[in-house]
Amino acid sequence: MPAGVVDVAAKGVRLERHAVLLRRAAGAKQLVSASSHLLFRATVLATLALVVLFAVHYPSLLSHSFSLSAAPASGSGSSLSSPREVRRSATPRRDGALSVLVTGAAGFVGAHCSLALRDRGDGVLGLDNFNAYYDPALKRARQRLLASRGVVVLDADINDAALLERLLSAVPFTHVLHLAAQAGVRHAMRAPQAYVASNVAGLVAVFEAAARHADPQPAVVWASSSSVYGLNTEAPFSEDHRTDRPASLYAATKKAGEAIAHAYNHIYGLSITGLRFFTVYGPWGRPDMAYFSFARSIVAGEPITLFRTSDGADARRDFTYIDDVVRGCLGALDTAGRSTGSKSGKKRGPAPLRVYNLGNTSPVPVTRMVAILEKLLGKKAHKRVVTMPTNGDVPFTHANVSHAARDFGYRPATSLEAGLRHFVDWFVRYYKVDVRGGGNVLAGKTAKRKSMPMSAAS
């Protein structure tokens, strides 16, 4: 066969092979395309099926109403509070009364304030996330007591922005009492992110919801702290003193909160009042506080640690009884003044921006507090005295409350002796402590019992 014919035949064979390969590739492409279409359709159908199932089982989350979780009276598990229950709790029972959203309502100050507001006829709705910073059983017990007085406390977190937006859009709150926070000076060294998440991000979430999703805007009263005075050495501590030298991360987050409050007041016309609490104590208190942990250690026969400054002086605190603080909180709410902004972002003019000390004005050596507890519990403490570490604690606190006295009549009226007596009365009942004959035995951390008054003066 001539060479030219052979070349043509070879080329023909190669062309035929290419054609076969191209046909195979086209077939594979069509198969992949068909598979992709089938997969897409299957995915769409599966998604629609999931949406239908979700709508059937959780219709409230796809509607304009809201369902919010709140633990039942037994404190075990959780259930859904209906919009009707939420609104009933938030509705005032007398003309001219307030409607207050209280965050941290199952906490120490939050529970007392919620009861005091309810007792005078205000509407109250609480939020709390029941975290485990200290025994949640105590928070659940406070929640049950509030429920017995008609106050709903929702199991919710202030960092849930969508929930706050729905809530403030649906309920016409006149005020927000924002007490939810991560507390504790020393714990901040072990869990710093918790403080930023709660005391900074959580505060922003509350301000955002109040400023941009409520109509009308509520006035906000929130818990700052005496810790913002930090390394200040002027005494008594005044709101006019500098607060730019925090001694702990906790203090720094509260100082940041005061700066954030200024921004939301300026931009959105939100009425904001910050309250700097000074070592609050009393019945239903926080177990991490010194007076509470000392009482438990004394009863259990365990040693307690007392701090002294480097020059040998006792640490001193401006111990402030809970009922005095509650009166200050209610006074701040009553005189807060209106917000001047709106959901549209327009501001009618300046809104109130205030900050107040709430203290007792009488610093007491911690050793004196221990001596009172020893007398009330009928048992001596095993003391261990050490030099105060550089962990954020300060050697003393001392409140000047003249601004609060001028603006809403704040006058602390409870001595440390009287306040600790009320605390010990509650403590021995709640924990079933036998103080007769020097028995002093803790019956259990979370003893079951009937609800009792929050404090002797409530």
PDB file of C-alpha atoms in Angstrom, residues 69-362:
ATOM      1  CA  SER A  69     -38.545  29.354  78.149  1.00  0.00           C
ATOM      2  CA  ALA A  70     -39.059  29.562  81.903  1.00  0.00           C
ATOM      3  CA  ALA A  71     -38.468  26.904  84.492  1.00  0.00           C
ATOM      4  CA  PRO A  72     -41.568  25.583  86.262  1.00  0.00           C
ATOM      5  CA  ALA A  73     -42.181  26.121  89.940  1.00  0.00           C
ATOM      6  CA  SER A  74     -40.497  22.857  90.848  1.00  0.00           C
ATOM      7  CA  GLY A  75     -37.249  24.103  89.376  1.00  0.00           C
ATOM      8  CA  SER A  76     -36.670  20.876  87.427  1.00  0.00           C
ATOM      9  CA  GLY A  77     -36.438  21.083  83.669  1.00  0.00           C
ATOM     10  CA  SER A  78     -38.030  23.865  81.655  1.00  0.00           C
ATOM     11  CA  SER A  79     -41.286  24.695  79.991  1.00  0.00           C
ATOM     12  CA  LEU A  80     -42.574  27.343  77.631  1.00  0.00           C
ATOM     13  CA  SER A  81     -44.115  30.510  79.016  1.00  0.00           C
ATOM     14  CA  SER A  82     -46.962  31.665  76.843  1.00  0.00           C
ATOM     15  CA  PRO A  83     -47.166  35.260  75.601  1.00  0.00           C
ATOM     16  CA  ARG A  84     -50.169  35.660  77.910  1.00  0.00           C
ATOM     17  CA  GLU A  85     -48.128  34.673  80.998  1.00  0.00           C
ATOM     18  CA  VAL A  86     -45.289  36.972  79.966  1.00  0.00           C
ATOM     19  CA  ARG A  87     -47.588  39.938  79.462  1.00  0.00           C
ATOM     20  CA  ARG A  88     -49.490  39.254  82.687  1.00  0.00           C
ATOM     21  CA  SER A  89     -46.258  39.314  84.661  1.00  0.00           C
ATOM     22  CA  ALA A  90     -45.104  42.520  82.937  1.00  0.00           C
ATOM     23  CA  THR A  91     -48.426  44.342  83.341  1.00  0.00           C
ATOM     24  CA  PRO A  92     -48.668  46.863  86.221  1.00  0.00           C
ATOM     25  CA  ARG A  93     -51.390  46.307  88.801  1.00  0.00           C
ATOM     26  CA  ARG A  94     -52.037  49.982  89.545  1.00  0.00           C
ATOM     27  CA  ASP A  95     -52.378  53.192  87.543  1.00  0.00           C
ATOM     28  CA  GLY A  96     -49.141  55.012  86.900  1.00  0.00           C
ATOM     29  CA  ALA A  97     -46.983  52.033  87.868  1.00  0.00           C
ATOM     30  CA  LEU A  98     -43.898  50.894  85.981  1.00  0.00           C
ATOM     31  CA  SER A  99     -43.423  47.907  83.699  1.00  0.00           C
ATOM     32  CA  VAL A 100     -39.876  46.650  84.279  1.00  0.00           C
ATOM     33  CA  LEU A 101     -37.762  44.044  82.521  1.00  0.00           C
ATOM     34  CA  VAL A 102     -35.277  42.800  85.144  1.00  0.00           C
ATOM     35  CA  THR A 103     -32.212  40.951  83.851  1.00  0.00           C
ATOM     36  CA  GLY A 104     -30.443  38.713  86.343  1.00  0.00           C
ATOM     37  CA  ALA A 105     -33.766  38.427  88.152  1.00  0.00           C
ATOM     38  CA  ALA A 106     -32.850  35.135  89.843  1.00  0.00           C
ATOM     39  CA  GLY A 107     -29.677  36.710  91.196  1.00  0.00           C
ATOM     40  CA  PHE A 108     -29.244  38.247  94.641  1.00  0.00           C
ATOM     41  CA  VAL A 109     -30.052  41.915  93.946  1.00  0.00           C
ATOM     42  CA  GLY A 110     -32.317  41.052  91.015  1.00  0.00           C
ATOM     43  CA  ALA A 111     -34.621  38.825  93.057  1.00  0.00           C
ATOM     44  CA  HIS A 112     -34.968  41.367  95.869  1.00  0.00           C
ATOM     45  CA  CYS A 113     -35.679  44.210  93.436  1.00  0.00           C
ATOM     46  CA  SER A 114     -38.207  42.126  91.490  1.00  0.00           C
ATOM     47  CA  LEU A 115     -40.133  41.342  94.677  1.00  0.00           C
ATOM     48  CA  ALA A 116     -40.068  44.952  95.851  1.00  0.00           C
ATOM     49  CA  LEU A 117     -41.355  46.179  92.490  1.00  0.00           C
ATOM     50  CA  ARG A 118     -44.106  43.571  92.431  1.00  0.00           C
ATOM     51  CA  ASP A 119     -45.126  44.316  96.010  1.00  0.00           C
ATOM     52  CA  ARG A 120     -45.787  47.954  95.166  1.00  0.00           C
ATOM     53  CA  GLY A 121     -47.839  47.080  92.062  1.00  0.00           C
ATOM     54  CA  ASP A 122     -45.332  47.400  89.232  1.00  0.00           C
ATOM     55  CA  GLY A 123     -45.239  44.953  86.350  1.00  0.00           C
ATOM     56  CA  VAL A 124     -42.112  42.767  86.418  1.00  0.00           C
ATOM     57  CA  LEU A 125     -40.705  40.259  83.965  1.00  0.00           C
ATOM     58  CA  GLY A 126     -37.382  38.593  84.745  1.00  0.00           C
ATOM     59  CA  LEU A 127     -34.608  37.052  82.663  1.00  0.00           C
ATOM     60  CA  ASP A 128     -31.800  34.826  83.943  1.00  0.00           C
ATOM     61  CA  ASN A 129     -29.508  32.244  82.364  1.00  0.00           C
ATOM     62  CA  PHE A 130     -28.995  30.331  85.659  1.00  0.00           C
ATOM     63  CA  ASN A 131     -25.287  29.816  85.020  1.00  0.00           C
ATOM     64  CA  ALA A 132     -23.112  27.784  87.366  1.00  0.00           C
ATOM     65  CA  TYR A 133     -20.814  30.555  88.658  1.00  0.00           C
ATOM     66  CA  TYR A 134     -22.347  29.601  91.999  1.00  0.00           C
ATOM     67  CA  ASP A 135     -24.877  26.917  92.913  1.00  0.00           C
ATOM     68  CA  PRO A 136     -27.811  27.271  90.454  1.00  0.00           C
ATOM     69  CA  ALA A 137     -30.091  25.611  93.035  1.00  0.00           C
ATOM     70  CA  LEU A 138     -30.082  28.864  95.029  1.00  0.00           C
ATOM     71  CA  LYS A 139     -31.094  30.785  91.903  1.00  0.00           C
ATOM     72  CA  ARG A 140     -33.885  28.295  91.238  1.00  0.00           C
ATOM     73  CA  ALA A 141     -35.092  28.732  94.815  1.00  0.00           C
ATOM     74  CA  ARG A 142     -35.251  32.499  94.285  1.00  0.00           C
ATOM     75  CA  GLN A 143     -37.119  31.879  91.028  1.00  0.00           C
ATOM     76  CA  ARG A 144     -39.700  29.738  92.825  1.00  0.00           C
ATOM     77  CA  LEU A 145     -40.219  32.458  95.396  1.00  0.00           C
ATOM     78  CA  LEU A 146     -40.740  35.033  92.640  1.00  0.00           C
ATOM     79  CA  ALA A 147     -43.180  32.688  90.880  1.00  0.00           C
ATOM     80  CA  SER A 148     -45.200  32.421  94.098  1.00  0.00           C
ATOM     81  CA  ARG A 149     -45.600  36.219  93.959  1.00  0.00           C
ATOM     82  CA  GLY A 150     -46.637  36.249  90.302  1.00  0.00           C
ATOM     83  CA  VAL A 151     -43.287  37.161  88.719  1.00  0.00           C
ATOM     84  CA  VAL A 152     -42.197  35.118  85.694  1.00  0.00           C
ATOM     85  CA  VAL A 153     -38.441  34.610  85.287  1.00  0.00           C
ATOM     86  CA  LEU A 154     -37.558  33.428  81.798  1.00  0.00           C
ATOM     87  CA  ASP A 155     -34.684  31.027  81.261  1.00  0.00           C
ATOM     88  CA  ALA A 156     -32.839  33.264  78.797  1.00  0.00           C
ATOM     89  CA  ASP A 157     -29.493  34.903  78.124  1.00  0.00           C
ATOM     90  CA  ILE A 158     -28.888  38.613  77.543  1.00  0.00           C
ATOM     91  CA  ASN A 159     -26.559  37.735  74.657  1.00  0.00           C
ATOM     92  CA  ASP A 160     -29.538  36.300  72.758  1.00  0.00           C
ATOM     93  CA  ALA A 161     -30.091  39.484  70.759  1.00  0.00           C
ATOM     94  CA  ALA A 162     -33.010  38.076  68.748  1.00  0.00           C
ATOM     95  CA  LEU A 163     -34.893  37.162  71.918  1.00  0.00           C
ATOM     96  CA  LEU A 164     -34.347  40.609  73.445  1.00  0.00           C
ATOM     97  CA  GLU A 165     -35.532  42.263  70.237  1.00  0.00           C
ATOM     98  CA  ARG A 166     -38.732  40.186  70.138  1.00  0.00           C
ATOM     99  CA  LEU A 167     -39.401  40.781  73.801  1.00  0.00           C
ATOM    100  CA  LEU A 168     -38.910  44.550  73.738  1.00  0.00           C
ATOM    101  CA  SER A 169     -40.906  44.812  70.524  1.00  0.00           C
ATOM    102  CA  ALA A 170     -43.823  42.849  71.969  1.00  0.00           C
ATOM    103  CA  VAL A 171     -44.030  44.257  75.524  1.00  0.00           C
ATOM    104  CA  PRO A 172     -44.192  48.034  76.201  1.00  0.00           C
ATOM    105  CA  PHE A 173     -41.700  48.133  79.085  1.00  0.00           C
ATOM    106  CA  THR A 174     -41.252  51.557  80.650  1.00  0.00           C
ATOM    107  CA  HIS A 175     -37.931  50.543  82.242  1.00  0.00           C
ATOM    108  CA  VAL A 176     -35.158  47.958  82.072  1.00  0.00           C
ATOM    109  CA  LEU A 177     -33.319  47.121  85.298  1.00  0.00           C
ATOM    110  CA  HIS A 178     -30.199  45.467  83.960  1.00  0.00           C
ATOM    111  CA  LEU A 179     -28.515  43.510  86.766  1.00  0.00           C
ATOM    112  CA  ALA A 180     -27.259  40.454  84.846  1.00  0.00           C
ATOM    113  CA  ALA A 181     -23.458  40.346  84.906  1.00  0.00           C
ATOM    114  CA  GLN A 182     -20.490  38.119  85.568  1.00  0.00           C
ATOM    115  CA  ALA A 183     -19.483  39.033  89.120  1.00  0.00           C
ATOM    116  CA  GLY A 184     -16.392  38.342  91.198  1.00  0.00           C
ATOM    117  CA  VAL A 185     -13.029  40.106  91.155  1.00  0.00           C
ATOM    118  CA  ARG A 186     -10.782  37.041  91.545  1.00  0.00           C
ATOM    119  CA  HIS A 187     -12.681  34.747  89.179  1.00  0.00           C
ATOM    120  CA  ALA A 188     -11.805  37.124  86.322  1.00  0.00           C
ATOM    121  CA  MET A 189      -8.225  35.863  86.426  1.00  0.00           C
ATOM    122  CA  ARG A 190      -9.451  32.328  85.659  1.00  0.00           C
ATOM    123  CA  ALA A 191     -12.227  33.078  83.161  1.00  0.00           C
ATOM    124  CA  PRO A 192     -11.596  36.484  81.551  1.00  0.00           C
ATOM    125  CA  GLN A 193     -13.703  35.818  78.456  1.00  0.00           C
ATOM    126  CA  ALA A 194     -16.810  35.256  80.585  1.00  0.00           C
ATOM    127  CA  TYR A 195     -16.529  38.844  81.844  1.00  0.00           C
ATOM    128  CA  VAL A 196     -16.160  40.314  78.375  1.00  0.00           C
ATOM    129  CA  ALA A 197     -19.071  38.221  77.071  1.00  0.00           C
ATOM    130  CA  SER A 198     -21.459  39.183  79.879  1.00  0.00           C
ATOM    131  CA  ASN A 199     -20.392  42.615  81.099  1.00  0.00           C
ATOM    132  CA  VAL A 200     -19.490  44.136  77.734  1.00  0.00           C
ATOM    133  CA  ALA A 201     -21.173  42.195  74.914  1.00  0.00           C
ATOM    134  CA  GLY A 202     -24.253  41.483  77.035  1.00  0.00           C
ATOM    135  CA  LEU A 203     -24.585  45.141  78.006  1.00  0.00           C
ATOM    136  CA  VAL A 204     -24.381  46.154  74.342  1.00  0.00           C
ATOM    137  CA  ALA A 205     -27.110  43.621  73.487  1.00  0.00           C
ATOM    138  CA  VAL A 206     -29.420  45.139  76.124  1.00  0.00           C
ATOM    139  CA  PHE A 207     -28.722  48.717  74.997  1.00  0.00           C
ATOM    140  CA  GLU A 208     -29.200  47.743  71.328  1.00  0.00           C
ATOM    141  CA  ALA A 209     -32.577  46.157  71.991  1.00  0.00           C
ATOM    142  CA  ALA A 210     -33.756  49.058  74.142  1.00  0.00           C
ATOM    143  CA  ALA A 211     -32.524  51.739  71.754  1.00  0.00           C
ATOM    144  CA  ARG A 212     -33.465  50.245  68.389  1.00  0.00           C
ATOM    145  CA  HIS A 213     -36.264  47.738  68.889  1.00  0.00           C
ATOM    146  CA  ALA A 214     -38.504  49.146  71.634  1.00  0.00           C
ATOM    147  CA  ASP A 215     -41.244  51.669  70.917  1.00  0.00           C
ATOM    148  CA  PRO A 216     -41.245  53.729  73.005  1.00  0.00           C
ATOM    149  CA  GLN A 217     -37.706  53.347  74.299  1.00  0.00           C
ATOM    150  CA  PRO A 218     -37.545  52.346  77.982  1.00  0.00           C
ATOM    151  CA  ALA A 219     -35.270  54.038  80.496  1.00  0.00           C
ATOM    152  CA  VAL A 220     -32.379  51.767  81.520  1.00  0.00           C
ATOM    153  CA  VAL A 221     -30.950  51.437  85.034  1.00  0.00           C
ATOM    154  CA  TRP A 222     -27.960  49.114  85.216  1.00  0.00           C
ATOM    155  CA  ALA A 223     -25.465  47.737  87.721  1.00  0.00           C
ATOM    156  CA  SER A 224     -22.008  49.219  87.510  1.00  0.00           C
ATOM    157  CA  SER A 225     -19.707  48.657  90.494  1.00  0.00           C
ATOM    158  CA  SER A 226     -17.681  50.422  93.165  1.00  0.00           C
ATOM    159  CA  SER A 227     -14.757  48.474  91.676  1.00  0.00           C
ATOM    160  CA  VAL A 228     -14.450  51.150  88.984  1.00  0.00           C
ATOM    161  CA  TYR A 229     -12.688  53.372  91.536  1.00  0.00           C
ATOM    162  CA  GLY A 230      -9.764  50.945  91.335  1.00  0.00           C
ATOM    163  CA  LEU A 231      -6.546  52.490  92.590  1.00  0.00           C
ATOM    164  CA  ASN A 232      -8.245  55.714  93.661  1.00  0.00           C
ATOM    165  CA  THR A 233      -7.007  56.720  97.129  1.00  0.00           C
ATOM    166  CA  GLU A 234      -9.328  59.672  97.770  1.00  0.00           C
ATOM    167  CA  ALA A 235     -12.012  58.867 100.316  1.00  0.00           C
ATOM    168  CA  PRO A 236     -14.926  58.657 100.543  1.00  0.00           C
ATOM    169  CA  PHE A 237     -15.282  57.597  96.906  1.00  0.00           C
ATOM    170  CA  SER A 238     -17.280  60.175  94.962  1.00  0.00           C
ATOM    171  CA  GLU A 239     -18.775  60.021  91.489  1.00  0.00           C
ATOM    172  CA  ASP A 240     -16.551  63.023  90.737  1.00  0.00           C
ATOM    173  CA  HIS A 241     -13.354  61.026  91.383  1.00  0.00           C
ATOM    174  CA  ARG A 242     -11.297  59.487  88.584  1.00  0.00           C
ATOM    175  CA  THR A 243     -12.128  55.941  87.510  1.00  0.00           C
ATOM    176  CA  ASP A 244      -9.511  55.358  84.833  1.00  0.00           C
ATOM    177  CA  ARG A 245      -7.243  53.048  86.879  1.00  0.00           C
ATOM    178  CA  PRO A 246      -9.087  49.749  87.347  1.00  0.00           C
ATOM    179  CA  ALA A 247      -7.354  47.184  89.557  1.00  0.00           C
ATOM    180  CA  SER A 248      -9.060  44.125  88.036  1.00  0.00           C
ATOM    181  CA  LEU A 249     -10.511  42.917  84.750  1.00  0.00           C
ATOM    182  CA  TYR A 250     -13.942  42.890  86.394  1.00  0.00           C
ATOM    183  CA  ALA A 251     -13.545  46.585  87.206  1.00  0.00           C
ATOM    184  CA  ALA A 252     -12.318  47.276  83.677  1.00  0.00           C
ATOM    185  CA  THR A 253     -15.435  45.683  82.145  1.00  0.00           C
ATOM    186  CA  LYS A 254     -17.664  47.811  84.370  1.00  0.00           C
ATOM    187  CA  LYS A 255     -15.734  50.952  83.466  1.00  0.00           C
ATOM    188  CA  ALA A 256     -16.084  49.981  79.798  1.00  0.00           C
ATOM    189  CA  GLY A 257     -19.815  49.644  80.430  1.00  0.00           C
ATOM    190  CA  GLU A 258     -19.999  53.233  81.653  1.00  0.00           C
ATOM    191  CA  ALA A 259     -18.270  54.421  78.476  1.00  0.00           C
ATOM    192  CA  ILE A 260     -20.643  52.327  76.346  1.00  0.00           C
ATOM    193  CA  ALA A 261     -23.601  53.835  78.228  1.00  0.00           C
ATOM    194  CA  HIS A 262     -22.371  57.308  77.285  1.00  0.00           C
ATOM    195  CA  ALA A 263     -22.278  56.332  73.599  1.00  0.00           C
ATOM    196  CA  TYR A 264     -25.831  54.898  73.553  1.00  0.00           C
ATOM    197  CA  ASN A 265     -27.163  57.887  75.441  1.00  0.00           C
ATOM    198  CA  HIS A 266     -25.500  60.306  73.020  1.00  0.00           C
ATOM    199  CA  ILE A 267     -26.363  58.497  69.785  1.00  0.00           C
ATOM    200  CA  TYR A 268     -29.806  57.061  70.496  1.00  0.00           C
ATOM    201  CA  GLY A 269     -31.218  59.282  73.251  1.00  0.00           C
ATOM    202  CA  LEU A 270     -31.444  56.368  75.688  1.00  0.00           C
ATOM    203  CA  SER A 271     -32.043  57.385  79.318  1.00  0.00           C
ATOM    204  CA  ILE A 272     -29.367  55.514  81.272  1.00  0.00           C
ATOM    205  CA  THR A 273     -28.525  55.390  84.978  1.00  0.00           C
ATOM    206  CA  GLY A 274     -25.525  53.447  86.306  1.00  0.00           C
ATOM    207  CA  LEU A 275     -25.433  52.297  89.927  1.00  0.00           C
ATOM    208  CA  ARG A 276     -22.105  51.608  91.649  1.00  0.00           C
ATOM    209  CA  PHE A 277     -22.870  49.010  94.333  1.00  0.00           C
ATOM    210  CA  PHE A 278     -20.664  48.758  97.428  1.00  0.00           C
ATOM    211  CA  THR A 279     -20.352  45.194  98.852  1.00  0.00           C
ATOM    212  CA  VAL A 280     -24.031  44.241  99.039  1.00  0.00           C
ATOM    213  CA  TYR A 281     -24.964  41.559 101.607  1.00  0.00           C
ATOM    214  CA  GLY A 282     -28.026  40.018 103.210  1.00  0.00           C
ATOM    215  CA  PRO A 283     -30.496  37.094 103.036  1.00  0.00           C
ATOM    216  CA  TRP A 284     -30.546  35.104  99.793  1.00  0.00           C
ATOM    217  CA  GLY A 285     -27.078  36.482  99.040  1.00  0.00           C
ATOM    218  CA  ARG A 286     -24.278  35.243  96.824  1.00  0.00           C
ATOM    219  CA  PRO A 287     -22.314  32.287  98.249  1.00  0.00           C
ATOM    220  CA  ASP A 288     -19.061  33.598  96.745  1.00  0.00           C
ATOM    221  CA  MET A 289     -19.192  36.761  98.889  1.00  0.00           C
ATOM    222  CA  ALA A 290     -16.946  36.838 101.957  1.00  0.00           C
ATOM    223  CA  TYR A 291     -19.677  37.111 104.613  1.00  0.00           C
ATOM    224  CA  PHE A 292     -21.540  34.122 103.123  1.00  0.00           C
ATOM    225  CA  SER A 293     -18.508  31.884 102.623  1.00  0.00           C
ATOM    226  CA  PHE A 294     -17.211  32.800 106.103  1.00  0.00           C
ATOM    227  CA  ALA A 295     -20.532  31.761 107.657  1.00  0.00           C
ATOM    228  CA  ARG A 296     -20.395  28.405 105.921  1.00  0.00           C
ATOM    229  CA  SER A 297     -16.768  27.830 106.925  1.00  0.00           C
ATOM    230  CA  ILE A 298     -17.406  28.785 110.553  1.00  0.00           C
ATOM    231  CA  VAL A 299     -20.322  26.362 110.748  1.00  0.00           C
ATOM    232  CA  ALA A 300     -18.304  23.593 109.088  1.00  0.00           C
ATOM    233  CA  GLY A 301     -15.242  24.196 111.283  1.00  0.00           C
ATOM    234  CA  GLU A 302     -13.086  25.084 108.283  1.00  0.00           C
ATOM    235  CA  PRO A 303     -10.462  27.870 108.291  1.00  0.00           C
ATOM    236  CA  ILE A 304     -11.149  31.273 106.773  1.00  0.00           C
ATOM    237  CA  THR A 305      -8.587  33.562 105.123  1.00  0.00           C
ATOM    238  CA  LEU A 306      -8.412  37.218 106.142  1.00  0.00           C
ATOM    239  CA  PHE A 307      -6.419  39.802 104.202  1.00  0.00           C
ATOM    240  CA  ARG A 308      -4.226  42.539 105.567  1.00  0.00           C
ATOM    241  CA  THR A 309      -2.487  45.238 103.603  1.00  0.00           C
ATOM    242  CA  SER A 310       1.293  45.307 103.253  1.00  0.00           C
ATOM    243  CA  ASP A 311       1.498  47.773 106.156  1.00  0.00           C
ATOM    244  CA  GLY A 312      -0.479  45.422 108.442  1.00  0.00           C
ATOM    245  CA  ALA A 313      -3.874  47.184 108.294  1.00  0.00           C
ATOM    246  CA  ASP A 314      -7.093  45.169 108.064  1.00  0.00           C
ATOM    247  CA  ALA A 315      -9.004  45.219 104.780  1.00  0.00           C
ATOM    248  CA  ARG A 316     -12.138  47.366 105.153  1.00  0.00           C
ATOM    249  CA  ARG A 317     -15.381  47.297 103.209  1.00  0.00           C
ATOM    250  CA  ASP A 318     -18.421  49.560 102.975  1.00  0.00           C
ATOM    251  CA  PHE A 319     -20.908  46.713 103.621  1.00  0.00           C
ATOM    252  CA  THR A 320     -24.340  47.721 102.277  1.00  0.00           C
ATOM    253  CA  TYR A 321     -27.478  45.856 103.322  1.00  0.00           C
ATOM    254  CA  ILE A 322     -29.693  44.556 100.529  1.00  0.00           C
ATOM    255  CA  ASP A 323     -32.842  46.451 101.560  1.00  0.00           C
ATOM    256  CA  ASP A 324     -30.947  49.751 101.390  1.00  0.00           C
ATOM    257  CA  VAL A 325     -29.688  48.867  97.910  1.00  0.00           C
ATOM    258  CA  VAL A 326     -33.197  47.905  96.774  1.00  0.00           C
ATOM    259  CA  ARG A 327     -34.526  51.286  97.889  1.00  0.00           C
ATOM    260  CA  GLY A 328     -31.743  52.915  95.908  1.00  0.00           C
ATOM    261  CA  CYS A 329     -32.545  50.868  92.793  1.00  0.00           C
ATOM    262  CA  LEU A 330     -36.246  51.741  92.971  1.00  0.00           C
ATOM    263  CA  GLY A 331     -35.397  55.393  93.562  1.00  0.00           C
ATOM    264  CA  ALA A 332     -33.206  55.383  90.464  1.00  0.00           C
ATOM    265  CA  LEU A 333     -36.009  53.781  88.414  1.00  0.00           C
ATOM    266  CA  ASP A 334     -38.599  56.266  89.642  1.00  0.00           C
ATOM    267  CA  THR A 335     -36.457  59.299  88.755  1.00  0.00           C
ATOM    268  CA  ALA A 336     -34.810  57.973  85.581  1.00  0.00           C
ATOM    269  CA  GLY A 337     -36.488  60.365  83.153  1.00  0.00           C
ATOM    270  CA  ARG A 338     -37.648  59.495  79.664  1.00  0.00           C
ATOM    271  CA  SER A 339     -35.572  58.370  76.716  1.00  0.00           C
ATOM    272  CA  THR A 340     -35.688  60.766  73.773  1.00  0.00           C
ATOM    273  CA  GLY A 341     -34.968  58.472  70.833  1.00  0.00           C
ATOM    274  CA  SER A 342     -37.094  56.201  68.657  1.00  0.00           C
ATOM    275  CA  LYS A 343     -36.860  53.106  66.472  1.00  0.00           C
ATOM    276  CA  SER A 344     -36.436  55.375  63.449  1.00  0.00           C
ATOM    277  CA  GLY A 345     -33.195  56.690  64.908  1.00  0.00           C
ATOM    278  CA  LYS A 346     -34.437  60.245  65.403  1.00  0.00           C
ATOM    279  CA  LYS A 347     -33.659  61.873  68.746  1.00  0.00           C
ATOM    280  CA  ARG A 348     -35.812  64.664  70.187  1.00  0.00           C
ATOM    281  CA  GLY A 349     -33.044  66.004  72.393  1.00  0.00           C
ATOM    282  CA  PRO A 350     -30.642  65.087  75.208  1.00  0.00           C
ATOM    283  CA  ALA A 351     -31.680  62.243  77.526  1.00  0.00           C
ATOM    284  CA  PRO A 352     -30.612  61.747  81.162  1.00  0.00           C
ATOM    285  CA  LEU A 353     -27.237  60.067  81.718  1.00  0.00           C
ATOM    286  CA  ARG A 354     -26.499  59.493  85.415  1.00  0.00           C
ATOM    287  CA  VAL A 355     -24.275  57.473  87.718  1.00  0.00           C
ATOM    288  CA  TYR A 356     -24.650  56.998  91.494  1.00  0.00           C
ATOM    289  CA  ASN A 357     -22.919  55.334  94.401  1.00  0.00           C
ATOM    290  CA  LEU A 358     -25.117  53.019  96.503  1.00  0.00           C
ATOM    291  CA  GLY A 359     -23.153  52.284  99.676  1.00  0.00           C
ATOM    292  CA  ASN A 360     -23.438  52.414 103.445  1.00  0.00           C
ATOM    293  CA  THR A 361     -20.922  55.266 104.017  1.00  0.00           C
ATOM    294  CA  SER A 362     -19.314  53.421 106.968  1.00  0.00           C
TER     295      SER A 362
END
